[in-house]
Every structure is written in structure tokens, then in C-alpha cells.
PDB file with one MODEL, atoms N, CA, C and O in Angstrom:
MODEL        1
ATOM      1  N   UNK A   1      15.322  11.067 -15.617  1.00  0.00           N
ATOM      2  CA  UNK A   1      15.488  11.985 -14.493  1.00  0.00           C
ATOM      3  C   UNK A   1      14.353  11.803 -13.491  1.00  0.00           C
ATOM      4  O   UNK A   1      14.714  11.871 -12.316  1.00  0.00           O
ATOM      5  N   UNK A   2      12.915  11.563 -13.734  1.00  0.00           N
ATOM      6  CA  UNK A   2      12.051  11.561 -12.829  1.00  0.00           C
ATOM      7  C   UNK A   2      12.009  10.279 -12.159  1.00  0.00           C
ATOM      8  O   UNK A   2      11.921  10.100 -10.945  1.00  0.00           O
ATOM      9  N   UNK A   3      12.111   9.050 -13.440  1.00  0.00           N
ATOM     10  CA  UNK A   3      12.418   8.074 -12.513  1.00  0.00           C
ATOM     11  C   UNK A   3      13.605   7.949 -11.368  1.00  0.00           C
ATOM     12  O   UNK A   3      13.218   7.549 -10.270  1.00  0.00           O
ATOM     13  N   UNK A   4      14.293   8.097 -11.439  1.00  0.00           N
ATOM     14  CA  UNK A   4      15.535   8.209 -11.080  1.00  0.00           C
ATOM     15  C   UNK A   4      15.328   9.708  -9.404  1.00  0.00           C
ATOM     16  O   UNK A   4      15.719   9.431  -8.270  1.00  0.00           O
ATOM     17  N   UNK A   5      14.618  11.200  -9.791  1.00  0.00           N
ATOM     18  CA  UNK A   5      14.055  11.070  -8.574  1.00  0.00           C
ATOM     19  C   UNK A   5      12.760  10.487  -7.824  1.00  0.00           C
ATOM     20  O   UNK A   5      12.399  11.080  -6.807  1.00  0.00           O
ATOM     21  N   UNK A   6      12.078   9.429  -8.234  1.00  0.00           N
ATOM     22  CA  UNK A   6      11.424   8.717  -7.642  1.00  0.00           C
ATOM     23  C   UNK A   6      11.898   7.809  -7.058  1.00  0.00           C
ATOM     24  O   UNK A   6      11.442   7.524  -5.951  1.00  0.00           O
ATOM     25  N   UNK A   7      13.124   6.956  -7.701  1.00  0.00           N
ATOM     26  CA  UNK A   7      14.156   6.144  -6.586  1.00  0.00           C
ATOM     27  C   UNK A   7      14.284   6.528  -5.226  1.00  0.00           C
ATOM     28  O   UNK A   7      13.996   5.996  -4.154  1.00  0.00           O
ATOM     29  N   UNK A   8      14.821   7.650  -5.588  1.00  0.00           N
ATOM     30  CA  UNK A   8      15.597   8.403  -3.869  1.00  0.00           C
ATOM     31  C   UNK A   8      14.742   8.797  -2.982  1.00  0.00           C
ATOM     32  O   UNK A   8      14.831   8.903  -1.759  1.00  0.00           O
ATOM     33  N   UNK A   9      13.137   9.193  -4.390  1.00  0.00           N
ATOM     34  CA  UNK A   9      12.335   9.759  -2.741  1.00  0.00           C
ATOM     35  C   UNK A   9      11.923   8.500  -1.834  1.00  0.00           C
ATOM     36  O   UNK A   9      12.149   8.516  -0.624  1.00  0.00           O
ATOM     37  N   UNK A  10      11.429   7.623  -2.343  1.00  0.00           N
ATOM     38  CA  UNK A  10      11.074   6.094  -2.491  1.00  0.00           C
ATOM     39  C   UNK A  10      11.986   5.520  -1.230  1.00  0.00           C
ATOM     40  O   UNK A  10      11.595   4.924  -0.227  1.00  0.00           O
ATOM     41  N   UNK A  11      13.197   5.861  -1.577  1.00  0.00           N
ATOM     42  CA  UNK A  11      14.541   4.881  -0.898  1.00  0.00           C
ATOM     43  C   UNK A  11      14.463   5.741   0.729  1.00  0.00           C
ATOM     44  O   UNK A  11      14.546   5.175   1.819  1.00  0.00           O
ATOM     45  N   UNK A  12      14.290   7.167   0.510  1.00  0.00           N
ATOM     46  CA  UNK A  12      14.171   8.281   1.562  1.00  0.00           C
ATOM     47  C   UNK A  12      12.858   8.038   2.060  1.00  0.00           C
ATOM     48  O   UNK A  12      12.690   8.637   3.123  1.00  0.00           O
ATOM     49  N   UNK A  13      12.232   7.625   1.826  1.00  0.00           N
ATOM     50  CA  UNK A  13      10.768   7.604   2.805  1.00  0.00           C
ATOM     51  C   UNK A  13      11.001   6.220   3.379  1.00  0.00           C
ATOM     52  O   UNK A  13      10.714   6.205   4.576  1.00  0.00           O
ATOM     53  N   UNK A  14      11.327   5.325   3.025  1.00  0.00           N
ATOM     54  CA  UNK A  14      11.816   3.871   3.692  1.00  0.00           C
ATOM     55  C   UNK A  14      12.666   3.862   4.426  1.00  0.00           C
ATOM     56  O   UNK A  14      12.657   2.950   5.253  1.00  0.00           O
ATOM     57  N   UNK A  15      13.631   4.727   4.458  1.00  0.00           N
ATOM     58  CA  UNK A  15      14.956   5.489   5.268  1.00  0.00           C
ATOM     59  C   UNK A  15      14.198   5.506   6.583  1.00  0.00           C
ATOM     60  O   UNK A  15      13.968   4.684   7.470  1.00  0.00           O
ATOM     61  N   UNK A  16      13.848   7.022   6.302  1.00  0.00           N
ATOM     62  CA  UNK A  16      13.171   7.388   7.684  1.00  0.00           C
ATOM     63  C   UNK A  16      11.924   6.907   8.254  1.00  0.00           C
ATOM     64  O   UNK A  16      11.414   7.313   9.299  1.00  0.00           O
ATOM     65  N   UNK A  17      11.519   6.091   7.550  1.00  0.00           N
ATOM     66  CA  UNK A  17      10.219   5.033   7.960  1.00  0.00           C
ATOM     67  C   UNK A  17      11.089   4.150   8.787  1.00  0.00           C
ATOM     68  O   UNK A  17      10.388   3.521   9.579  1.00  0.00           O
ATOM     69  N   UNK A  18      12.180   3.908   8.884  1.00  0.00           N
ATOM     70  CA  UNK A  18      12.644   2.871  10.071  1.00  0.00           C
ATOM     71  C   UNK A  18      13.205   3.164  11.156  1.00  0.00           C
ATOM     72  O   UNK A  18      13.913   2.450  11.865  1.00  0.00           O
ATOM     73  N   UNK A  19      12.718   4.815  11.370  1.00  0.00           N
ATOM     74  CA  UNK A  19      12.984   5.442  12.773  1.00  0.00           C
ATOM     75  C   UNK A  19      11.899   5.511  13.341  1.00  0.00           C
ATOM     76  O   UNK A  19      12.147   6.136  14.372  1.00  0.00           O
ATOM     77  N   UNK A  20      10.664   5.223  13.325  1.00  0.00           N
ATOM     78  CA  UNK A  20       9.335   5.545  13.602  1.00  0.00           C
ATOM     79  C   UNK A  20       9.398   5.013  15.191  1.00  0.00           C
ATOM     80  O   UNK A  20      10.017   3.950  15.138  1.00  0.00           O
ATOM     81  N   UNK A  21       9.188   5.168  15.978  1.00  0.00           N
ATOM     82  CA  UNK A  21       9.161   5.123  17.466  1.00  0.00           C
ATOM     83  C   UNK A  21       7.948   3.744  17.913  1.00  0.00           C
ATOM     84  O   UNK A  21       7.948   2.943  18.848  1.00  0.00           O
ATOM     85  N   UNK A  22       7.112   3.936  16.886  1.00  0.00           N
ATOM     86  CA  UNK A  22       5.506   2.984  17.160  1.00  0.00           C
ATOM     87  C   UNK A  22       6.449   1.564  17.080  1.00  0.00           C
ATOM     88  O   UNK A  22       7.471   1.373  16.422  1.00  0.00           O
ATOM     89  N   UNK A  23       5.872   0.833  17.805  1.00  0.00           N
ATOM     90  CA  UNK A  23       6.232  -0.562  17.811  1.00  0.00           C
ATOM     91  C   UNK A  23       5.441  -1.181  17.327  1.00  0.00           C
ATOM     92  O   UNK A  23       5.345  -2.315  17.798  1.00  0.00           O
ATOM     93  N   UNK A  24       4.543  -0.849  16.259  1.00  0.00           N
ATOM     94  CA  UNK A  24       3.823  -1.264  15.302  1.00  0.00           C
ATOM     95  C   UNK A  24       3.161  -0.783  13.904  1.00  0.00           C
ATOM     96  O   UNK A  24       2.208  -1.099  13.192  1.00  0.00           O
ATOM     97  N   UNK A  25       4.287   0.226  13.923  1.00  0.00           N
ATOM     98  CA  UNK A  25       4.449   0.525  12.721  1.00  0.00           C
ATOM     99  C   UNK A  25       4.309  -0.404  11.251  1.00  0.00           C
ATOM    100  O   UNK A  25       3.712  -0.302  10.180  1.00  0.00           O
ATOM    101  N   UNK A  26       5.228  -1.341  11.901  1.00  0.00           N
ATOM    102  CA  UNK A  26       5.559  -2.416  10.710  1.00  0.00           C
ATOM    103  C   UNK A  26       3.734  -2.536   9.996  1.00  0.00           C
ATOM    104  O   UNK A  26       3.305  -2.427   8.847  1.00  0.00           O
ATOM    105  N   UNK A  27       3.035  -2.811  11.371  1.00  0.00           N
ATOM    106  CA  UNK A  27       1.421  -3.326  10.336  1.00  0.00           C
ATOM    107  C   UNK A  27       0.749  -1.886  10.079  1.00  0.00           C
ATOM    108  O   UNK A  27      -0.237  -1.851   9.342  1.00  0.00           O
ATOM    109  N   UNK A  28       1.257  -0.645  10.677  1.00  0.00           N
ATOM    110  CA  UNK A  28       0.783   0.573   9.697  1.00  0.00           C
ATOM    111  C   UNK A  28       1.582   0.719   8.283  1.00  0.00           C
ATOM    112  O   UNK A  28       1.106   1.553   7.513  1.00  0.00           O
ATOM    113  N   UNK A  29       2.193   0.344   8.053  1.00  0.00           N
ATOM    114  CA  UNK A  29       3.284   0.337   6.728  1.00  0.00           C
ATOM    115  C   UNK A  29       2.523  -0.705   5.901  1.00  0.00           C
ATOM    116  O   UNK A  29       1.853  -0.306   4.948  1.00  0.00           O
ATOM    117  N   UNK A  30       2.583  -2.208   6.237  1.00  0.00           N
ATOM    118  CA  UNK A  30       1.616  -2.856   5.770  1.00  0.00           C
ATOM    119  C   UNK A  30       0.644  -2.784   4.949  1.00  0.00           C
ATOM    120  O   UNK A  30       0.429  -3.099   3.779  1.00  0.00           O
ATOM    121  N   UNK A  31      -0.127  -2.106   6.148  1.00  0.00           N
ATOM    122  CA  UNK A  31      -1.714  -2.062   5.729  1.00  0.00           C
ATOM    123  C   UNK A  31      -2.150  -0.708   4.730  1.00  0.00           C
ATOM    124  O   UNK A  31      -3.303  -0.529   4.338  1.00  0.00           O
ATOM    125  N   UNK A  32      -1.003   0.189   4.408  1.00  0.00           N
ATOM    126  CA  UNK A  32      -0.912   1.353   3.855  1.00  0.00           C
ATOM    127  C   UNK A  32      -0.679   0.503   2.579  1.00  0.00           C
ATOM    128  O   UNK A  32      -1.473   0.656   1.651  1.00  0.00           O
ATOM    129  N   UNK A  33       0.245  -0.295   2.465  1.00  0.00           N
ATOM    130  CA  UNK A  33       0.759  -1.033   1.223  1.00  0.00           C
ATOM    131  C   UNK A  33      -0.574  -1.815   0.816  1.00  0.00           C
ATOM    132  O   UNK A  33      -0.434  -2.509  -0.191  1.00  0.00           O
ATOM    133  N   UNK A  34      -1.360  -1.829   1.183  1.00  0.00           N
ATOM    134  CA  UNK A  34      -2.314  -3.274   0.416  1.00  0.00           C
ATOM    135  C   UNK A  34      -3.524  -1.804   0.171  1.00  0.00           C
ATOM    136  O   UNK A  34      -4.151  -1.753  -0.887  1.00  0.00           O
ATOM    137  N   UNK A  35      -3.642  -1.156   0.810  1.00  0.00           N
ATOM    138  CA  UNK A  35      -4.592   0.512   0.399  1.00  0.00           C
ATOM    139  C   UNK A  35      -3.787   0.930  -0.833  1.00  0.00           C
ATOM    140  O   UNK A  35      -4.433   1.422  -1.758  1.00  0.00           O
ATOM    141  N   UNK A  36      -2.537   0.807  -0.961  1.00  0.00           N
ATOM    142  CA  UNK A  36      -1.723   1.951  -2.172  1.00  0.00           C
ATOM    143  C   UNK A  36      -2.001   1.226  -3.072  1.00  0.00           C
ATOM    144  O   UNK A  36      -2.424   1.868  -4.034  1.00  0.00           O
ATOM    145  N   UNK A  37      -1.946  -0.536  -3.336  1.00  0.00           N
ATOM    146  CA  UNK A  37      -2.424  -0.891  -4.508  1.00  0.00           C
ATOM    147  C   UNK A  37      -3.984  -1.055  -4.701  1.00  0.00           C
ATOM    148  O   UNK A  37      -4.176  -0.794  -5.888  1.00  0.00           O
ATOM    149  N   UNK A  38      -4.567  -1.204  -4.411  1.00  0.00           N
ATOM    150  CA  UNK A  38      -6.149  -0.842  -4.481  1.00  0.00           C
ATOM    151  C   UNK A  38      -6.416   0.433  -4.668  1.00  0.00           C
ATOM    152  O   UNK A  38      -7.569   0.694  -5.011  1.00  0.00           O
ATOM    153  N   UNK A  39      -5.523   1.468  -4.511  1.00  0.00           N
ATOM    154  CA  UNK A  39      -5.867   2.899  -5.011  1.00  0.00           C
ATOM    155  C   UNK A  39      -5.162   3.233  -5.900  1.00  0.00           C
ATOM    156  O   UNK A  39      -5.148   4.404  -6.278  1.00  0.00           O
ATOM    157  N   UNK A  40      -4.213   2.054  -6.591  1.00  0.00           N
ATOM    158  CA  UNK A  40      -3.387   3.158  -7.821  1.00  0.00           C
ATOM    159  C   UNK A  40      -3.909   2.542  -8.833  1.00  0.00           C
ATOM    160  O   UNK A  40      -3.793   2.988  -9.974  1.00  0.00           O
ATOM    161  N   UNK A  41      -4.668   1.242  -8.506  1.00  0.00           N
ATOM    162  CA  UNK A  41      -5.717   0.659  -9.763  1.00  0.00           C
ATOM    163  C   UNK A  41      -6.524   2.070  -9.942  1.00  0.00           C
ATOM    164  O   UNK A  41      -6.393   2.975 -10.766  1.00  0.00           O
ATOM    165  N   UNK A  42      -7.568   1.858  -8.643  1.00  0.00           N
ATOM    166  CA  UNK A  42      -8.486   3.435  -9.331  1.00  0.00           C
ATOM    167  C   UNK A  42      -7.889   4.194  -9.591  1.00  0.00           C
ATOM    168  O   UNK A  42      -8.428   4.750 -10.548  1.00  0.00           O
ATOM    169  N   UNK A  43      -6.643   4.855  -9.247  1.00  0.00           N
ATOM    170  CA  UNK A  43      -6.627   5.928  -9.703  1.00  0.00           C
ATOM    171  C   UNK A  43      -6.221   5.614 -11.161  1.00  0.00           C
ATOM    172  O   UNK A  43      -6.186   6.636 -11.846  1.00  0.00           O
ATOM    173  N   UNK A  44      -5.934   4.579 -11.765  1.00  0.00           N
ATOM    174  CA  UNK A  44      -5.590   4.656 -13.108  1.00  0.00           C
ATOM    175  C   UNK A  44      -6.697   4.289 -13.690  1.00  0.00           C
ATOM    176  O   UNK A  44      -6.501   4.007 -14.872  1.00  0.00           O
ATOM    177  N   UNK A  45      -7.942   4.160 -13.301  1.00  0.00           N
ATOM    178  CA  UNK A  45      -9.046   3.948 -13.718  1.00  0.00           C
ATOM    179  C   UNK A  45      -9.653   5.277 -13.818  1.00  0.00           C
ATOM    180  O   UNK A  45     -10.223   5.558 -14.872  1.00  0.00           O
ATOM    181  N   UNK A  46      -9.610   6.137 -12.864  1.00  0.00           N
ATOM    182  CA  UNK A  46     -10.031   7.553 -12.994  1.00  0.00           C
ATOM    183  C   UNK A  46      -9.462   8.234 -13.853  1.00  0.00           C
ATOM    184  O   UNK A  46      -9.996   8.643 -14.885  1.00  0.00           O
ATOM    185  N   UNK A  47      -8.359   8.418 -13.524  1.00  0.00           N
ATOM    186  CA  UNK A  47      -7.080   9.351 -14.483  1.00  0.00           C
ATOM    187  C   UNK A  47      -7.021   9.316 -16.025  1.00  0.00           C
ATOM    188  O   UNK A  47      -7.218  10.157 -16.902  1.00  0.00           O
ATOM    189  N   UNK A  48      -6.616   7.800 -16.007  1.00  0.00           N
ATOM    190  CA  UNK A  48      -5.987   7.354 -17.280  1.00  0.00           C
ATOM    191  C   UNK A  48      -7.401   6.537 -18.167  1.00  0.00           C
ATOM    192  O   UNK A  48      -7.520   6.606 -19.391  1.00  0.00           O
ATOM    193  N   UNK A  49      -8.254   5.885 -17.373  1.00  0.00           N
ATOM    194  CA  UNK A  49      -9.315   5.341 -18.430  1.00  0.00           C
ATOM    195  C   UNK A  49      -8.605   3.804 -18.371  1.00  0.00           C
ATOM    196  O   UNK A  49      -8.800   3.104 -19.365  1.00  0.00           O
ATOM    197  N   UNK A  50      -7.994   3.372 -17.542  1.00  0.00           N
ATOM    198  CA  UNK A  50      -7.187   1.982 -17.527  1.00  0.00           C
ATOM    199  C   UNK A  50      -8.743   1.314 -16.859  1.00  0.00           C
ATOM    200  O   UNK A  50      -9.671   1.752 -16.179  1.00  0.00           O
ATOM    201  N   UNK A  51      -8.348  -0.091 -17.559  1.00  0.00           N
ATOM    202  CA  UNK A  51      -9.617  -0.758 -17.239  1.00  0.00           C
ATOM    203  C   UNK A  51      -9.239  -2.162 -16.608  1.00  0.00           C
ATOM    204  O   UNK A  51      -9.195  -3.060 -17.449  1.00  0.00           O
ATOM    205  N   UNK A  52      -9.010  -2.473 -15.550  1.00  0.00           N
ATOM    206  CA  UNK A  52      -8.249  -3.187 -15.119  1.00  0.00           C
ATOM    207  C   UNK A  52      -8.954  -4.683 -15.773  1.00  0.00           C
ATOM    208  O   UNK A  52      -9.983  -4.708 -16.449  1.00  0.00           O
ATOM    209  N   UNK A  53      -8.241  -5.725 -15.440  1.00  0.00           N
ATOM    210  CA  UNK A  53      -8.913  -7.204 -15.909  1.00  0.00           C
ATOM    211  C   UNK A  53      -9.039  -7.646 -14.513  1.00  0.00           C
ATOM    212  O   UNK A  53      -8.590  -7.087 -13.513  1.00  0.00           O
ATOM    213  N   UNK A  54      -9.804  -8.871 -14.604  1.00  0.00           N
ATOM    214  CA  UNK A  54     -10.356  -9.985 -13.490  1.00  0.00           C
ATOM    215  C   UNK A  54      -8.600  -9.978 -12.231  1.00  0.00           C
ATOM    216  O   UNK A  54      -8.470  -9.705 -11.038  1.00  0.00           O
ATOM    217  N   UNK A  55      -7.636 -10.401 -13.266  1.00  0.00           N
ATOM    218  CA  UNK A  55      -6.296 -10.868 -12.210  1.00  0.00           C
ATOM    219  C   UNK A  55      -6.457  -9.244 -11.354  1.00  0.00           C
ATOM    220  O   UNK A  55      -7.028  -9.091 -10.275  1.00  0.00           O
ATOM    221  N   UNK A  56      -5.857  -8.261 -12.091  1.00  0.00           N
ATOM    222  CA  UNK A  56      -6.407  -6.865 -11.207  1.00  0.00           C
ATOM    223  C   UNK A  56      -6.880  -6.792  -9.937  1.00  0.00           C
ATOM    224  O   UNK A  56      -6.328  -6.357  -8.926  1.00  0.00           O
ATOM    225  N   UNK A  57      -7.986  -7.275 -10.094  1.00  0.00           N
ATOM    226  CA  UNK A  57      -8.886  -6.948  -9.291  1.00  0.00           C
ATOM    227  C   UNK A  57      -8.754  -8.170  -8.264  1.00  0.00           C
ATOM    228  O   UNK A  57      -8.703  -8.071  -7.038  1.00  0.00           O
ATOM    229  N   UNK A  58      -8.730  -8.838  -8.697  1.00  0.00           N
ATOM    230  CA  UNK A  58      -8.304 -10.106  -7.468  1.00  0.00           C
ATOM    231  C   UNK A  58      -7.074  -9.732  -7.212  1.00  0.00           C
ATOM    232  O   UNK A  58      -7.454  -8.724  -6.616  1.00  0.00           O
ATOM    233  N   UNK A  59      -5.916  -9.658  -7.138  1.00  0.00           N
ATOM    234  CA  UNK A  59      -5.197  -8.558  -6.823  1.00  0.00           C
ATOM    235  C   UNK A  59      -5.294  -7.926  -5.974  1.00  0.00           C
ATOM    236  O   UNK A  59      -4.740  -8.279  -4.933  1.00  0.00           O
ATOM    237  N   UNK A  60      -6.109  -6.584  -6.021  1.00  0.00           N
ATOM    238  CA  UNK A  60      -6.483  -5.727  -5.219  1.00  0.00           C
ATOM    239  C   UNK A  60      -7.303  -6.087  -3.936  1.00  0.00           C
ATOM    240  O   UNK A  60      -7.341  -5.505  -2.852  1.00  0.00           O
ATOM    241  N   UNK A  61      -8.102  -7.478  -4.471  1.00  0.00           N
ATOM    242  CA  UNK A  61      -8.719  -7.646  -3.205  1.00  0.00           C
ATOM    243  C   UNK A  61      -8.554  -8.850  -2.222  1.00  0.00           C
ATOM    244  O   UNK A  61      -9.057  -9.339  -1.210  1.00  0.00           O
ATOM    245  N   UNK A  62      -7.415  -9.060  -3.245  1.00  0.00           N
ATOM    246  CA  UNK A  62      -6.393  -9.723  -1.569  1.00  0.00           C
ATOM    247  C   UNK A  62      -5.693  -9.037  -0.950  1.00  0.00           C
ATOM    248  O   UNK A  62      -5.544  -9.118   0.269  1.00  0.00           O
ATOM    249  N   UNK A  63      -5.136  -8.232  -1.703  1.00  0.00           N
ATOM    250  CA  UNK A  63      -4.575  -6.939  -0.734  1.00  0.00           C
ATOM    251  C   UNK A  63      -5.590  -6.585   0.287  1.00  0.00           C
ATOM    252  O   UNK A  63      -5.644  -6.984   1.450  1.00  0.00           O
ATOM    253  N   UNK A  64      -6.496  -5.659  -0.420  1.00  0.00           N
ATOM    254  CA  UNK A  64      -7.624  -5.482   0.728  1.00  0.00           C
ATOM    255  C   UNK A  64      -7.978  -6.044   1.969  1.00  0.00           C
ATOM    256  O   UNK A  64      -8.147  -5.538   3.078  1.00  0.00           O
ATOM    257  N   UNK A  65      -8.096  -7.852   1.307  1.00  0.00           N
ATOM    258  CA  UNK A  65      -8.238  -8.767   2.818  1.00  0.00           C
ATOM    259  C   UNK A  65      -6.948  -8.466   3.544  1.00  0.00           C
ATOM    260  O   UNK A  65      -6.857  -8.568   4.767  1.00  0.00           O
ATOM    261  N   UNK A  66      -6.118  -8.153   2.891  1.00  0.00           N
ATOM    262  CA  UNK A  66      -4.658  -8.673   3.915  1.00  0.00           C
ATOM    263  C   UNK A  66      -4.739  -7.467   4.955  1.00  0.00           C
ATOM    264  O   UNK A  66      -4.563  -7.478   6.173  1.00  0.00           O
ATOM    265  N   UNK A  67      -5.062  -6.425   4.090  1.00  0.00           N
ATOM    266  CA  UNK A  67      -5.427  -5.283   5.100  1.00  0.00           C
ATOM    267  C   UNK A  67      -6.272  -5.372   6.616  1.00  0.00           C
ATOM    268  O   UNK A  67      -5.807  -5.103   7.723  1.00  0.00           O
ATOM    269  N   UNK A  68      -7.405  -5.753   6.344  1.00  0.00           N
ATOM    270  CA  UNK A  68      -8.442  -6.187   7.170  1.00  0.00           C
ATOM    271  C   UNK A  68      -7.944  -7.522   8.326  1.00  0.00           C
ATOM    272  O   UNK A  68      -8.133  -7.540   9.542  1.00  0.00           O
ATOM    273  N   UNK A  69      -7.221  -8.636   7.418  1.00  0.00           N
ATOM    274  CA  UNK A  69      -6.242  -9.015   8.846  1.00  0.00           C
ATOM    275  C   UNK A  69      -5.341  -8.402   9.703  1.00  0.00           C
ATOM    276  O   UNK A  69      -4.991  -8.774  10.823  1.00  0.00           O
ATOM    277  N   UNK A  70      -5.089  -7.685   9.238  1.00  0.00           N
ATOM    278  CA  UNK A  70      -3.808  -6.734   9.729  1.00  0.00           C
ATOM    279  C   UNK A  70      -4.838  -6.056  10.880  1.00  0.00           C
ATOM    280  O   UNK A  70      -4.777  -6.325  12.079  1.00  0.00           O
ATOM    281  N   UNK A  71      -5.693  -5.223  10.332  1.00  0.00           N
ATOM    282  CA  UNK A  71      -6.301  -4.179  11.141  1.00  0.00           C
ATOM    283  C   UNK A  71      -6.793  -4.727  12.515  1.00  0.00           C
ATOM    284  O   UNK A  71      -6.423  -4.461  13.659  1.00  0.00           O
ATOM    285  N   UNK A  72      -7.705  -5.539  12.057  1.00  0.00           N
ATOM    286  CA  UNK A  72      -9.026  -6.344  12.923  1.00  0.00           C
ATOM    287  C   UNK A  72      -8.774  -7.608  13.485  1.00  0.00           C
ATOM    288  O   UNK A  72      -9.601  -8.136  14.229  1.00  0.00           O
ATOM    289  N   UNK A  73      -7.606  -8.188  13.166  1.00  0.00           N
ATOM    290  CA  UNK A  73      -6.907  -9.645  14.029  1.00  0.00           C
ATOM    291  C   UNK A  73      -6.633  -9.137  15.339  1.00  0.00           C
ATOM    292  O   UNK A  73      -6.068  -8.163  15.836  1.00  0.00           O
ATOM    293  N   UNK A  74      -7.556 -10.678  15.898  1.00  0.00           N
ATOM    294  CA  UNK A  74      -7.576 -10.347  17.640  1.00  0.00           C
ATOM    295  C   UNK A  74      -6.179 -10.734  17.995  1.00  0.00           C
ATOM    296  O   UNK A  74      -5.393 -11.653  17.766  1.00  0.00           O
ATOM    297  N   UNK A  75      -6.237  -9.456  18.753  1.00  0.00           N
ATOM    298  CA  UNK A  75      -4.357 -10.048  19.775  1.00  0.00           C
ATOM    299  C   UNK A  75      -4.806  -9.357  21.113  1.00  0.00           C
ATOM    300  O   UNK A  75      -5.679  -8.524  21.359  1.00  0.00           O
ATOM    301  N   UNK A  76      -3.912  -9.995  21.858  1.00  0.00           N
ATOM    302  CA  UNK A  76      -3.595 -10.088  23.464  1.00  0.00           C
ATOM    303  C   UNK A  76      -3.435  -8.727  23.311  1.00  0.00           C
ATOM    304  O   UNK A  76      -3.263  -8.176  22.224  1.00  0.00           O
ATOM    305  N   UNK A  77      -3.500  -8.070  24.589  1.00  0.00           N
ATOM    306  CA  UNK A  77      -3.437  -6.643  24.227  1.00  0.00           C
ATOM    307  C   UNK A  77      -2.199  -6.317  25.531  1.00  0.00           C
ATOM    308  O   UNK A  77      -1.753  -5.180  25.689  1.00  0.00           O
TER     309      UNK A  77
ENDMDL
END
């Protein structure tokens, strides 16, 4: 049952995430995505006592970089 409503909320926030008006949304969505996995490591490090390994963490911190391109890549304005 919970999985199952985590589908829909999941499927419903992606729904209406593709009405967003910003014409650059797409790299706020992005860059939220490479933050959510770098924070659900910690938080399962906080929470749960999960101890992530080396792949983990490299992992997380390519996400991270990908973030930081996203943010800070020079463009024409």
C-alpha cells in the first residue's frame, strides 16, 4: 500500500512538474536530482546508521559535480 502510494505521488509530482512556466526548469529539476541523491545517502547515514561504501560516495559526488555544471556553466545570457 505505501509503495504503491509513493508511485502516484511520484508519478503526480512529475505530472505537474511539466506545467512549470520557467523555461528552465528542466536544469532546476536536474540539479534537485543530483542534491536528492547526495542527501538520501546522508540521510540514511543519519537515520538508519547505513554506512555507505567507496562506489556510494563516488556516486554522490558525481552527482554533486553534475550539479555544479548545471548551476555555474557559462551561457550566453
Amino acid at each position: 500500500v505505501w509503495m504503491g502510494a509513493g508511485v502516484l505521488a511520484l508519478g503526480a509530482y512529475g505530472f505537474v512538474a511539466t506545467f512549470q512556466p520557467d523555461p528552465h526548469f528542466g536544469r532546476i529539476l536536474a540539479a534537485y536530482g543530483g542534491v536528492f541523491v547526495a542527501g538520501s545517502l546522508a540521510w540514511g547515514m543519519v537515520v538508519d546508521g547505513f554506512r555507505p561504501d567507496r562506489w556510494d560516495v563516488i556516486g554522490a559526488s558525481v552527482c554533486l559535480i553534475g550539479v555544479a555544471v548545471i548551476m555555474y556553466a557559462p551561457r550566453a545570457r
